[in-house]
């Protein structure tokens, strides 16, 4: 991994390279920013640059130290990441590292309860008592460092504070507020930002072999996270998008029976993730309409393959109306989160979608979720 392979984090990378050039490396960094924007890859690029034989501000990528660092076989580069208790044997950890080394598109995913195992941090801390094997500095990358226990942080503190330490800690997190202040205050913070859609789209097209249409839809759904786009790349996003727009077609008709059918279909989707994505596509349609009204060029639209439809609809709904419809969709999201039955949530929004509805229908629909509130089995 090299800095020049990191997507869209120019500021963070420039800061790190400058620190390497000046040789003023701190004891610990905290890389903070959203999930899936390149924090771990940047940490690994930093580790490689530090152990690289060239000793510059970028790993050469070809010397034996770089090659071993890239395969997680360098004795002075360690990476810890959260695992479930049944996955913390050395073999399954080695398998994950192998996958990261082999697949440039690898995405770390783990369950909510996964944590950085205490046995591994103990072992690591024992190792830190010794000098690095070859490199000037040992690098420890702690991925999602907020997933540790209080006593693990206390055990780490000593190493973080040690003057003239031979270890560089690189902690990554998307939830910095969950780290104890004692840890945060001892780290130099580097901020990572969401990636823009063009960057993600370009990566999917050029480097992940995704076709043009799905690449655009995935990039729009990704909300700035390349990992999110990569985890969804096997899905039929174009089909989901069409489904989402078809649903809005029913809502647009203002026909209560069509709306009821559409709400029923939306509710029948087996998983919440699909429901969410459909809603996201509906939000994205509204965003396209808003952009069109503001005179944005066609290539700024997610649904540009539907440009004729968009151009037909856009003049008829003004910015206020787009906002009103956005608020209706936000209501669906909140209602589903609050365990309103999805059918009621979608029906309530769809029935108020088109403005030409008689007022009494809209009022009755608004009342619906209240009496149909039920816990949804999950
Ligand atoms: Zn090298």
PDB file of C-alpha atoms in Angstrom, residues 21-330:
ATOM      1  CA  UNK A  21       9.981  14.141   5.593  1.00  0.00           C
ATOM      2  CA  UNK A  22      10.600  16.204   8.691  1.00  0.00           C
ATOM      3  CA  UNK A  23      11.112  13.081  10.782  1.00  0.00           C
ATOM      4  CA  UNK A  24       8.837  14.430  13.502  1.00  0.00           C
ATOM      5  CA  UNK A  25       6.729  11.361  13.985  1.00  0.00           C
ATOM      6  CA  UNK A  26       4.435  11.391  17.021  1.00  0.00           C
ATOM      7  CA  UNK A  27       3.818   8.439  19.342  1.00  0.00           C
ATOM      8  CA  UNK A  28       0.275   8.023  18.155  1.00  0.00           C
ATOM      9  CA  UNK A  29      -2.099   9.115  15.460  1.00  0.00           C
ATOM     10  CA  UNK A  30      -5.857   8.995  15.585  1.00  0.00           C
ATOM     11  CA  UNK A  31      -7.340   8.703  12.104  1.00  0.00           C
ATOM     12  CA  UNK A  32     -10.938   9.721  12.387  1.00  0.00           C
ATOM     13  CA  UNK A  33     -13.667   9.922   9.784  1.00  0.00           C
ATOM     14  CA  UNK A  34     -16.581   7.964   8.359  1.00  0.00           C
ATOM     15  CA  UNK A  35     -16.515   4.243   7.626  1.00  0.00           C
ATOM     16  CA  UNK A  36     -14.993   3.188   4.330  1.00  0.00           C
ATOM     17  CA  UNK A  37     -13.078   6.300   3.260  1.00  0.00           C
ATOM     18  CA  UNK A  38      -9.530   4.922   3.445  1.00  0.00           C
ATOM     19  CA  UNK A  39      -8.341   5.291   7.052  1.00  0.00           C
ATOM     20  CA  UNK A  40      -6.960   1.772   7.352  1.00  0.00           C
ATOM     21  CA  UNK A  41      -5.348   1.842   3.902  1.00  0.00           C
ATOM     22  CA  UNK A  42      -3.697   5.137   4.734  1.00  0.00           C
ATOM     23  CA  UNK A  43      -2.464   3.681   8.029  1.00  0.00           C
ATOM     24  CA  UNK A  44      -0.959   0.756   6.117  1.00  0.00           C
ATOM     25  CA  UNK A  45       0.637   3.131   3.586  1.00  0.00           C
ATOM     26  CA  UNK A  46       2.170   5.047   6.483  1.00  0.00           C
ATOM     27  CA  UNK A  47       3.431   1.813   8.030  1.00  0.00           C
ATOM     28  CA  UNK A  48       4.994   0.751   4.719  1.00  0.00           C
ATOM     29  CA  UNK A  49       6.654   4.149   4.259  1.00  0.00           C
ATOM     30  CA  UNK A  50       8.145   3.887   7.745  1.00  0.00           C
ATOM     31  CA  UNK A  51       9.644   0.450   7.272  1.00  0.00           C
ATOM     32  CA  UNK A  52      10.628   0.949   3.607  1.00  0.00           C
ATOM     33  CA  UNK A  53      14.388   0.737   2.973  1.00  0.00           C
ATOM     34  CA  UNK A  54      14.349   3.996   0.992  1.00  0.00           C
ATOM     35  CA  UNK A  55      13.462   5.936   4.133  1.00  0.00           C
ATOM     36  CA  UNK A  56      11.509   8.588   2.220  1.00  0.00           C
ATOM     37  CA  UNK A  57       7.973   9.900   2.559  1.00  0.00           C
ATOM     38  CA  UNK A  58       6.528   7.167   0.356  1.00  0.00           C
ATOM     39  CA  UNK A  59       6.949   3.399   0.331  1.00  0.00           C
ATOM     40  CA  UNK A  60       8.843   2.247  -2.766  1.00  0.00           C
ATOM     41  CA  UNK A  61       6.576  -0.792  -2.969  1.00  0.00           C
ATOM     42  CA  UNK A  62       9.324  -3.103  -4.264  1.00  0.00           C
ATOM     43  CA  UNK A  63      12.000  -3.439  -1.598  1.00  0.00           C
ATOM     44  CA  UNK A  64      11.826  -6.562   0.620  1.00  0.00           C
ATOM     45  CA  UNK A  65      10.526  -4.493   3.553  1.00  0.00           C
ATOM     46  CA  UNK A  66       7.667  -3.059   1.478  1.00  0.00           C
ATOM     47  CA  UNK A  67       6.771  -6.444   0.035  1.00  0.00           C
ATOM     48  CA  UNK A  68       6.639  -8.033   3.462  1.00  0.00           C
ATOM     49  CA  UNK A  69       4.702  -5.110   4.940  1.00  0.00           C
ATOM     50  CA  UNK A  70       2.145  -5.478   2.127  1.00  0.00           C
ATOM     51  CA  UNK A  71       1.675  -9.140   3.032  1.00  0.00           C
ATOM     52  CA  UNK A  72       1.507  -8.490   6.797  1.00  0.00           C
ATOM     53  CA  UNK A  73       4.722 -10.456   7.173  1.00  0.00           C
ATOM     54  CA  UNK A  74       6.928  -7.618   8.358  1.00  0.00           C
ATOM     55  CA  UNK A  75       7.836  -8.152  12.014  1.00  0.00           C
ATOM     56  CA  UNK A  76       7.584  -4.434  12.752  1.00  0.00           C
ATOM     57  CA  UNK A  77       4.116  -3.916  11.299  1.00  0.00           C
ATOM     58  CA  UNK A  78       1.177  -5.111  13.355  1.00  0.00           C
ATOM     59  CA  UNK A  79      -2.493  -4.715  12.687  1.00  0.00           C
ATOM     60  CA  UNK A  80      -5.280  -5.467  15.144  1.00  0.00           C
ATOM     61  CA  UNK A  81      -8.946  -5.329  14.249  1.00  0.00           C
ATOM     62  CA  UNK A  82     -12.230  -6.319  15.916  1.00  0.00           C
ATOM     63  CA  UNK A  83     -13.312  -9.957  15.780  1.00  0.00           C
ATOM     64  CA  UNK A  84     -15.970 -12.106  17.392  1.00  0.00           C
ATOM     65  CA  UNK A  85     -14.824 -14.316  20.244  1.00  0.00           C
ATOM     66  CA  UNK A  86     -15.094 -17.429  18.064  1.00  0.00           C
ATOM     67  CA  UNK A  87     -12.877 -15.882  15.375  1.00  0.00           C
ATOM     68  CA  UNK A  88      -9.925 -14.839  17.454  1.00  0.00           C
ATOM     69  CA  UNK A  89      -7.711 -17.821  16.738  1.00  0.00           C
ATOM     70  CA  UNK A  90      -4.505 -16.981  14.880  1.00  0.00           C
ATOM     71  CA  UNK A  91      -5.623 -18.869  11.774  1.00  0.00           C
ATOM     72  CA  UNK A  92      -8.788 -16.928  11.111  1.00  0.00           C
ATOM     73  CA  UNK A  93      -7.000 -13.652  11.832  1.00  0.00           C
ATOM     74  CA  UNK A  94      -4.274 -14.632   9.366  1.00  0.00           C
ATOM     75  CA  UNK A  95      -6.991 -15.479   6.809  1.00  0.00           C
ATOM     76  CA  UNK A  96      -8.472 -11.976   7.093  1.00  0.00           C
ATOM     77  CA  UNK A  97      -5.046 -10.357   6.705  1.00  0.00           C
ATOM     78  CA  UNK A  98      -4.393 -12.553   3.693  1.00  0.00           C
ATOM     79  CA  UNK A  99      -7.668 -11.383   2.142  1.00  0.00           C
ATOM     80  CA  UNK A 100      -6.712  -7.748   2.747  1.00  0.00           C
ATOM     81  CA  UNK A 101      -3.302  -8.337   1.138  1.00  0.00           C
ATOM     82  CA  UNK A 102      -4.712 -10.234  -1.864  1.00  0.00           C
ATOM     83  CA  UNK A 103      -7.797  -8.211  -2.672  1.00  0.00           C
ATOM     84  CA  UNK A 104      -7.417  -4.459  -3.128  1.00  0.00           C
ATOM     85  CA  UNK A 105     -11.215  -4.138  -2.838  1.00  0.00           C
ATOM     86  CA  UNK A 106     -11.449  -6.077   0.401  1.00  0.00           C
ATOM     87  CA  UNK A 107     -13.927  -4.580   2.850  1.00  0.00           C
ATOM     88  CA  UNK A 108     -13.746  -5.283   6.569  1.00  0.00           C
ATOM     89  CA  UNK A 109     -17.155  -6.165   7.907  1.00  0.00           C
ATOM     90  CA  UNK A 110     -17.982  -7.355  11.354  1.00  0.00           C
ATOM     91  CA  UNK A 111     -20.876  -7.771  13.681  1.00  0.00           C
ATOM     92  CA  UNK A 112     -21.882  -5.237  16.275  1.00  0.00           C
ATOM     93  CA  UNK A 113     -20.444  -7.264  19.113  1.00  0.00           C
ATOM     94  CA  UNK A 114     -17.007  -7.705  17.523  1.00  0.00           C
ATOM     95  CA  UNK A 115     -14.157  -6.248  19.542  1.00  0.00           C
ATOM     96  CA  UNK A 116     -10.383  -6.069  19.627  1.00  0.00           C
ATOM     97  CA  UNK A 117      -9.522  -9.130  21.684  1.00  0.00           C
ATOM     98  CA  UNK A 118      -7.841  -8.649  25.002  1.00  0.00           C
ATOM     99  CA  UNK A 119      -5.483 -11.577  24.480  1.00  0.00           C
ATOM    100  CA  UNK A 120      -4.121  -9.966  21.341  1.00  0.00           C
ATOM    101  CA  UNK A 121      -3.491  -6.592  22.958  1.00  0.00           C
ATOM    102  CA  UNK A 122      -1.718  -8.324  25.861  1.00  0.00           C
ATOM    103  CA  UNK A 123       0.520 -10.189  23.475  1.00  0.00           C
ATOM    104  CA  UNK A 124       1.201  -6.987  21.572  1.00  0.00           C
ATOM    105  CA  UNK A 125       2.100  -5.008  24.679  1.00  0.00           C
ATOM    106  CA  UNK A 126       4.570  -7.702  25.706  1.00  0.00           C
ATOM    107  CA  UNK A 127       6.177  -7.456  22.291  1.00  0.00           C
ATOM    108  CA  UNK A 128       6.498  -3.671  22.572  1.00  0.00           C
ATOM    109  CA  UNK A 129       8.909  -4.101  25.467  1.00  0.00           C
ATOM    110  CA  UNK A 130      11.510  -5.100  22.886  1.00  0.00           C
ATOM    111  CA  UNK A 131      13.148  -2.946  20.218  1.00  0.00           C
ATOM    112  CA  UNK A 132      11.815  -3.151  16.667  1.00  0.00           C
ATOM    113  CA  UNK A 133      13.364  -6.014  14.713  1.00  0.00           C
ATOM    114  CA  UNK A 134      14.578  -4.163  11.623  1.00  0.00           C
ATOM    115  CA  UNK A 135      12.910  -0.827  11.125  1.00  0.00           C
ATOM    116  CA  UNK A 136      13.515   2.422  12.989  1.00  0.00           C
ATOM    117  CA  UNK A 137       9.976   2.250  14.215  1.00  0.00           C
ATOM    118  CA  UNK A 138       7.446  -0.416  14.852  1.00  0.00           C
ATOM    119  CA  UNK A 139       3.971   0.463  13.612  1.00  0.00           C
ATOM    120  CA  UNK A 140       0.812  -0.775  15.277  1.00  0.00           C
ATOM    121  CA  UNK A 141      -2.429  -0.183  13.399  1.00  0.00           C
ATOM    122  CA  UNK A 142      -5.512  -0.515  15.592  1.00  0.00           C
ATOM    123  CA  UNK A 143      -8.525  -0.603  13.354  1.00  0.00           C
ATOM    124  CA  UNK A 144     -11.756   0.638  14.952  1.00  0.00           C
ATOM    125  CA  UNK A 145      -9.911   1.364  18.138  1.00  0.00           C
ATOM    126  CA  UNK A 146     -13.157   2.386  19.841  1.00  0.00           C
ATOM    127  CA  UNK A 147     -14.027  -1.285  20.162  1.00  0.00           C
ATOM    128  CA  UNK A 148     -11.906  -2.067  23.202  1.00  0.00           C
ATOM    129  CA  UNK A 149     -12.426  -2.454  26.927  1.00  0.00           C
ATOM    130  CA  UNK A 150     -11.469   0.111  29.514  1.00  0.00           C
ATOM    131  CA  UNK A 151      -8.590  -2.006  30.868  1.00  0.00           C
ATOM    132  CA  UNK A 152      -7.125  -2.357  27.374  1.00  0.00           C
ATOM    133  CA  UNK A 153      -6.961   1.421  27.046  1.00  0.00           C
ATOM    134  CA  UNK A 154      -5.284   1.743  30.428  1.00  0.00           C
ATOM    135  CA  UNK A 155      -2.714  -0.848  29.435  1.00  0.00           C
ATOM    136  CA  UNK A 156      -1.999   1.052  26.207  1.00  0.00           C
ATOM    137  CA  UNK A 157      -1.569   4.431  27.852  1.00  0.00           C
ATOM    138  CA  UNK A 158       1.931   3.774  29.103  1.00  0.00           C
ATOM    139  CA  UNK A 159       3.178   3.013  25.622  1.00  0.00           C
ATOM    140  CA  UNK A 160       1.413   6.050  24.162  1.00  0.00           C
ATOM    141  CA  UNK A 161       3.107   8.311  26.683  1.00  0.00           C
ATOM    142  CA  UNK A 162       6.588   6.865  26.622  1.00  0.00           C
ATOM    143  CA  UNK A 163       9.087   9.505  25.465  1.00  0.00           C
ATOM    144  CA  UNK A 164      11.332   8.500  22.577  1.00  0.00           C
ATOM    145  CA  UNK A 165       9.119   5.507  21.929  1.00  0.00           C
ATOM    146  CA  UNK A 166      10.066   3.074  19.234  1.00  0.00           C
ATOM    147  CA  UNK A 167       6.449   2.344  18.406  1.00  0.00           C
ATOM    148  CA  UNK A 168       4.056   4.411  16.330  1.00  0.00           C
ATOM    149  CA  UNK A 169       0.407   3.718  17.121  1.00  0.00           C
ATOM    150  CA  UNK A 170      -2.132   4.432  14.430  1.00  0.00           C
ATOM    151  CA  UNK A 171      -5.663   4.232  15.770  1.00  0.00           C
ATOM    152  CA  UNK A 172      -8.561   4.469  13.363  1.00  0.00           C
ATOM    153  CA  UNK A 173     -12.157   5.188  14.284  1.00  0.00           C
ATOM    154  CA  UNK A 174     -15.436   6.401  12.884  1.00  0.00           C
ATOM    155  CA  UNK A 175     -16.675   7.044  16.421  1.00  0.00           C
ATOM    156  CA  UNK A 176     -13.961   9.110  18.132  1.00  0.00           C
ATOM    157  CA  UNK A 177     -16.303  10.152  20.951  1.00  0.00           C
ATOM    158  CA  UNK A 178     -16.304   6.524  22.144  1.00  0.00           C
ATOM    159  CA  UNK A 179     -12.590   6.596  22.866  1.00  0.00           C
ATOM    160  CA  UNK A 180     -11.576   7.616  26.373  1.00  0.00           C
ATOM    161  CA  UNK A 181     -10.403  11.255  26.514  1.00  0.00           C
ATOM    162  CA  UNK A 182      -7.097  10.053  27.989  1.00  0.00           C
ATOM    163  CA  UNK A 183      -6.409   8.171  24.749  1.00  0.00           C
ATOM    164  CA  UNK A 184      -7.703  10.847  22.401  1.00  0.00           C
ATOM    165  CA  UNK A 185      -5.649  13.568  24.022  1.00  0.00           C
ATOM    166  CA  UNK A 186      -2.441  11.597  23.498  1.00  0.00           C
ATOM    167  CA  UNK A 187      -2.987  11.129  19.782  1.00  0.00           C
ATOM    168  CA  UNK A 188      -2.363  13.499  16.932  1.00  0.00           C
ATOM    169  CA  UNK A 189      -5.686  13.638  15.129  1.00  0.00           C
ATOM    170  CA  UNK A 190      -5.925  13.352  11.359  1.00  0.00           C
ATOM    171  CA  UNK A 191      -9.320  13.873   9.797  1.00  0.00           C
ATOM    172  CA  UNK A 192     -10.624  11.833   6.896  1.00  0.00           C
ATOM    173  CA  UNK A 193     -13.531  13.103   4.831  1.00  0.00           C
ATOM    174  CA  UNK A 194     -16.296  11.395   2.844  1.00  0.00           C
ATOM    175  CA  UNK A 195     -15.308  10.756  -0.764  1.00  0.00           C
ATOM    176  CA  UNK A 196     -17.148  12.554  -3.515  1.00  0.00           C
ATOM    177  CA  UNK A 197     -19.361  10.638  -5.889  1.00  0.00           C
ATOM    178  CA  UNK A 198     -17.123  11.183  -8.907  1.00  0.00           C
ATOM    179  CA  UNK A 199     -14.159   9.693  -7.050  1.00  0.00           C
ATOM    180  CA  UNK A 200     -16.122   6.588  -6.084  1.00  0.00           C
ATOM    181  CA  UNK A 201     -17.668   6.258  -9.534  1.00  0.00           C
ATOM    182  CA  UNK A 202     -14.247   6.547 -11.163  1.00  0.00           C
ATOM    183  CA  UNK A 203     -12.781   3.896  -8.878  1.00  0.00           C
ATOM    184  CA  UNK A 204     -15.637   1.459  -9.524  1.00  0.00           C
ATOM    185  CA  UNK A 205     -15.329   1.974 -13.277  1.00  0.00           C
ATOM    186  CA  UNK A 206     -11.563   1.910 -13.653  1.00  0.00           C
ATOM    187  CA  UNK A 207     -10.409  -0.376 -10.885  1.00  0.00           C
ATOM    188  CA  UNK A 208     -13.270  -2.564  -9.745  1.00  0.00           C
ATOM    189  CA  UNK A 209     -14.641  -3.538 -13.157  1.00  0.00           C
ATOM    190  CA  UNK A 210     -18.141  -2.195 -12.534  1.00  0.00           C
ATOM    191  CA  UNK A 211     -20.180  -1.069 -15.566  1.00  0.00           C
ATOM    192  CA  UNK A 212     -21.036   2.577 -16.161  1.00  0.00           C
ATOM    193  CA  UNK A 213     -24.701   2.570 -15.100  1.00  0.00           C
ATOM    194  CA  UNK A 214     -24.330   0.559 -11.870  1.00  0.00           C
ATOM    195  CA  UNK A 215     -21.145   2.485 -11.018  1.00  0.00           C
ATOM    196  CA  UNK A 216     -23.088   5.732 -11.054  1.00  0.00           C
ATOM    197  CA  UNK A 217     -25.940   4.337  -8.971  1.00  0.00           C
ATOM    198  CA  UNK A 218     -23.581   2.693  -6.470  1.00  0.00           C
ATOM    199  CA  UNK A 219     -21.551   5.882  -6.108  1.00  0.00           C
ATOM    200  CA  UNK A 220     -24.731   7.829  -5.403  1.00  0.00           C
ATOM    201  CA  UNK A 221     -25.896   5.283  -2.819  1.00  0.00           C
ATOM    202  CA  UNK A 222     -22.486   5.072  -1.181  1.00  0.00           C
ATOM    203  CA  UNK A 223     -22.862   8.363   0.708  1.00  0.00           C
ATOM    204  CA  UNK A 224     -19.133   9.037   0.496  1.00  0.00           C
ATOM    205  CA  UNK A 225     -17.974   5.558   1.527  1.00  0.00           C
ATOM    206  CA  UNK A 226     -16.055   3.477  -0.991  1.00  0.00           C
ATOM    207  CA  UNK A 227     -16.484   0.418   1.245  1.00  0.00           C
ATOM    208  CA  UNK A 228     -20.205   0.863   1.137  1.00  0.00           C
ATOM    209  CA  UNK A 229     -20.156   0.995  -2.675  1.00  0.00           C
ATOM    210  CA  UNK A 230     -17.909  -2.087  -2.800  1.00  0.00           C
ATOM    211  CA  UNK A 231     -20.106  -4.158  -0.488  1.00  0.00           C
ATOM    212  CA  UNK A 232     -23.123  -3.394  -2.669  1.00  0.00           C
ATOM    213  CA  UNK A 233     -21.454  -4.006  -5.995  1.00  0.00           C
ATOM    214  CA  UNK A 234     -22.835  -7.541  -6.422  1.00  0.00           C
ATOM    215  CA  UNK A 235     -26.394  -6.323  -6.048  1.00  0.00           C
ATOM    216  CA  UNK A 236     -28.821  -5.460  -8.769  1.00  0.00           C
ATOM    217  CA  UNK A 237     -28.894  -1.753  -7.959  1.00  0.00           C
ATOM    218  CA  UNK A 238     -30.432  -0.830 -11.301  1.00  0.00           C
ATOM    219  CA  UNK A 239     -33.355  -3.131 -10.528  1.00  0.00           C
ATOM    220  CA  UNK A 240     -33.758  -1.586  -7.076  1.00  0.00           C
ATOM    221  CA  UNK A 241     -33.683   1.898  -8.558  1.00  0.00           C
ATOM    222  CA  UNK A 242     -36.370   0.992 -11.098  1.00  0.00           C
ATOM    223  CA  UNK A 243     -38.467  -0.514  -8.344  1.00  0.00           C
ATOM    224  CA  UNK A 244     -38.121   2.651  -6.256  1.00  0.00           C
ATOM    225  CA  UNK A 245     -39.196   4.827  -9.169  1.00  0.00           C
ATOM    226  CA  UNK A 246     -42.095   2.532 -10.008  1.00  0.00           C
ATOM    227  CA  UNK A 247     -43.320   2.894  -6.440  1.00  0.00           C
ATOM    228  CA  UNK A 248     -43.248   6.654  -6.786  1.00  0.00           C
ATOM    229  CA  UNK A 249     -45.187   6.274 -10.035  1.00  0.00           C
ATOM    230  CA  UNK A 250     -47.999   4.707  -8.019  1.00  0.00           C
ATOM    231  CA  UNK A 251     -47.717   7.503  -5.446  1.00  0.00           C
ATOM    232  CA  UNK A 252     -47.839  10.093  -8.227  1.00  0.00           C
ATOM    233  CA  UNK A 253     -51.036   8.600  -9.619  1.00  0.00           C
ATOM    234  CA  UNK A 254     -52.873   9.597  -6.448  1.00  0.00           C
ATOM    235  CA  UNK A 255     -54.927   6.433  -6.878  1.00  0.00           C
ATOM    236  CA  UNK A 256     -55.498   5.033  -3.394  1.00  0.00           C
ATOM    237  CA  UNK A 257     -55.805   1.419  -4.482  1.00  0.00           C
ATOM    238  CA  UNK A 258     -52.563   1.546  -6.497  1.00  0.00           C
ATOM    239  CA  UNK A 259     -50.916   3.223  -3.526  1.00  0.00           C
ATOM    240  CA  UNK A 260     -52.122   0.506  -1.193  1.00  0.00           C
ATOM    241  CA  UNK A 261     -50.662  -2.158  -3.488  1.00  0.00           C
ATOM    242  CA  UNK A 262     -47.347  -0.295  -3.724  1.00  0.00           C
ATOM    243  CA  UNK A 263     -47.141   0.132   0.064  1.00  0.00           C
ATOM    244  CA  UNK A 264     -47.899  -3.560   0.469  1.00  0.00           C
ATOM    245  CA  UNK A 265     -45.082  -4.453  -1.922  1.00  0.00           C
ATOM    246  CA  UNK A 266     -42.655  -2.157  -0.156  1.00  0.00           C
ATOM    247  CA  UNK A 267     -43.577  -3.730   3.162  1.00  0.00           C
ATOM    248  CA  UNK A 268     -43.138  -7.240   1.798  1.00  0.00           C
ATOM    249  CA  UNK A 269     -39.434  -6.706   1.115  1.00  0.00           C
ATOM    250  CA  UNK A 270     -37.845  -9.191   3.349  1.00  0.00           C
ATOM    251  CA  UNK A 271     -34.961  -7.130   4.576  1.00  0.00           C
ATOM    252  CA  UNK A 272     -34.697  -3.659   5.961  1.00  0.00           C
ATOM    253  CA  UNK A 273     -31.609  -2.975   3.909  1.00  0.00           C
ATOM    254  CA  UNK A 274     -33.575  -3.276   0.684  1.00  0.00           C
ATOM    255  CA  UNK A 275     -36.251  -0.984   2.070  1.00  0.00           C
ATOM    256  CA  UNK A 276     -33.620   1.581   2.981  1.00  0.00           C
ATOM    257  CA  UNK A 277     -31.957   1.474  -0.376  1.00  0.00           C
ATOM    258  CA  UNK A 278     -35.257   1.941  -2.127  1.00  0.00           C
ATOM    259  CA  UNK A 279     -35.908   4.982   0.021  1.00  0.00           C
ATOM    260  CA  UNK A 280     -32.443   6.271  -0.791  1.00  0.00           C
ATOM    261  CA  UNK A 281     -33.170   6.000  -4.498  1.00  0.00           C
ATOM    262  CA  UNK A 282     -36.354   7.941  -3.915  1.00  0.00           C
ATOM    263  CA  UNK A 283     -34.365  10.635  -2.097  1.00  0.00           C
ATOM    264  CA  UNK A 284     -31.907  10.659  -4.979  1.00  0.00           C
ATOM    265  CA  UNK A 285     -34.719  11.186  -7.482  1.00  0.00           C
ATOM    266  CA  UNK A 286     -35.802  14.260  -5.537  1.00  0.00           C
ATOM    267  CA  UNK A 287     -32.209  15.451  -5.437  1.00  0.00           C
ATOM    268  CA  UNK A 288     -32.039  15.107  -9.225  1.00  0.00           C
ATOM    269  CA  UNK A 289     -35.196  17.159  -9.608  1.00  0.00           C
ATOM    270  CA  UNK A 290     -33.794  19.803  -7.312  1.00  0.00           C
ATOM    271  CA  UNK A 291     -30.551  19.900  -9.278  1.00  0.00           C
ATOM    272  CA  UNK A 292     -32.439  20.167 -12.565  1.00  0.00           C
ATOM    273  CA  UNK A 293     -34.422  23.080 -11.221  1.00  0.00           C
ATOM    274  CA  UNK A 294     -31.180  24.761 -10.240  1.00  0.00           C
ATOM    275  CA  UNK A 295     -29.890  24.278 -13.779  1.00  0.00           C
ATOM    276  CA  UNK A 296     -27.344  21.528 -13.038  1.00  0.00           C
ATOM    277  CA  UNK A 297     -25.839  19.780 -16.085  1.00  0.00           C
ATOM    278  CA  UNK A 298     -27.143  16.325 -16.967  1.00  0.00           C
ATOM    279  CA  UNK A 299     -24.011  14.541 -15.856  1.00  0.00           C
ATOM    280  CA  UNK A 300     -24.625  15.778 -12.299  1.00  0.00           C
ATOM    281  CA  UNK A 301     -27.793  13.658 -12.177  1.00  0.00           C
ATOM    282  CA  UNK A 302     -27.886  10.141 -10.797  1.00  0.00           C
ATOM    283  CA  UNK A 303     -30.847   9.118 -12.937  1.00  0.00           C
ATOM    284  CA  UNK A 304     -29.504  10.617 -16.125  1.00  0.00           C
ATOM    285  CA  UNK A 305     -30.624   7.571 -18.075  1.00  0.00           C
ATOM    286  CA  UNK A 306     -34.128   8.773 -17.221  1.00  0.00           C
ATOM    287  CA  UNK A 307     -33.500  12.322 -18.299  1.00  0.00           C
ATOM    288  CA  UNK A 308     -36.646  12.568 -20.448  1.00  0.00           C
ATOM    289  CA  UNK A 309     -38.865  11.667 -17.471  1.00  0.00           C
ATOM    290  CA  UNK A 310     -36.982  14.003 -15.159  1.00  0.00           C
ATOM    291  CA  UNK A 311     -37.312  16.899 -17.584  1.00  0.00           C
ATOM    292  CA  UNK A 312     -41.010  16.260 -17.911  1.00  0.00           C
ATOM    293  CA  UNK A 313     -41.571  16.253 -14.149  1.00  0.00           C
ATOM    294  CA  UNK A 314     -39.165  18.975 -13.039  1.00  0.00           C
ATOM    295  CA  UNK A 315     -41.031  22.048 -14.315  1.00  0.00           C
ATOM    296  CA  UNK A 316     -44.216  20.877 -12.586  1.00  0.00           C
ATOM    297  CA  UNK A 317     -42.827  20.714  -9.047  1.00  0.00           C
ATOM    298  CA  UNK A 318     -41.108  23.641  -7.417  1.00  0.00           C
ATOM    299  CA  UNK A 319     -38.434  23.613  -4.751  1.00  0.00           C
ATOM    300  CA  UNK A 320     -40.976  23.816  -1.935  1.00  0.00           C
ATOM    301  CA  UNK A 321     -42.782  20.803  -3.268  1.00  0.00           C
ATOM    302  CA  UNK A 322     -39.511  18.871  -3.540  1.00  0.00           C
ATOM    303  CA  UNK A 323     -38.794  19.737   0.095  1.00  0.00           C
ATOM    304  CA  UNK A 324     -42.285  18.624   1.122  1.00  0.00           C
ATOM    305  CA  UNK A 325     -41.790  15.269  -0.576  1.00  0.00           C
ATOM    306  CA  UNK A 326     -38.342  14.874   0.949  1.00  0.00           C
ATOM    307  CA  UNK A 327     -39.943  15.432   4.351  1.00  0.00           C
ATOM    308  CA  UNK A 328     -42.511  12.708   3.574  1.00  0.00           C
ATOM    309  CA  UNK A 329     -39.721  10.219   2.855  1.00  0.00           C
ATOM    310  CA  UNK A 330     -37.892  11.256   6.004  1.00  0.00           C
TER     311      UNK A 330
END
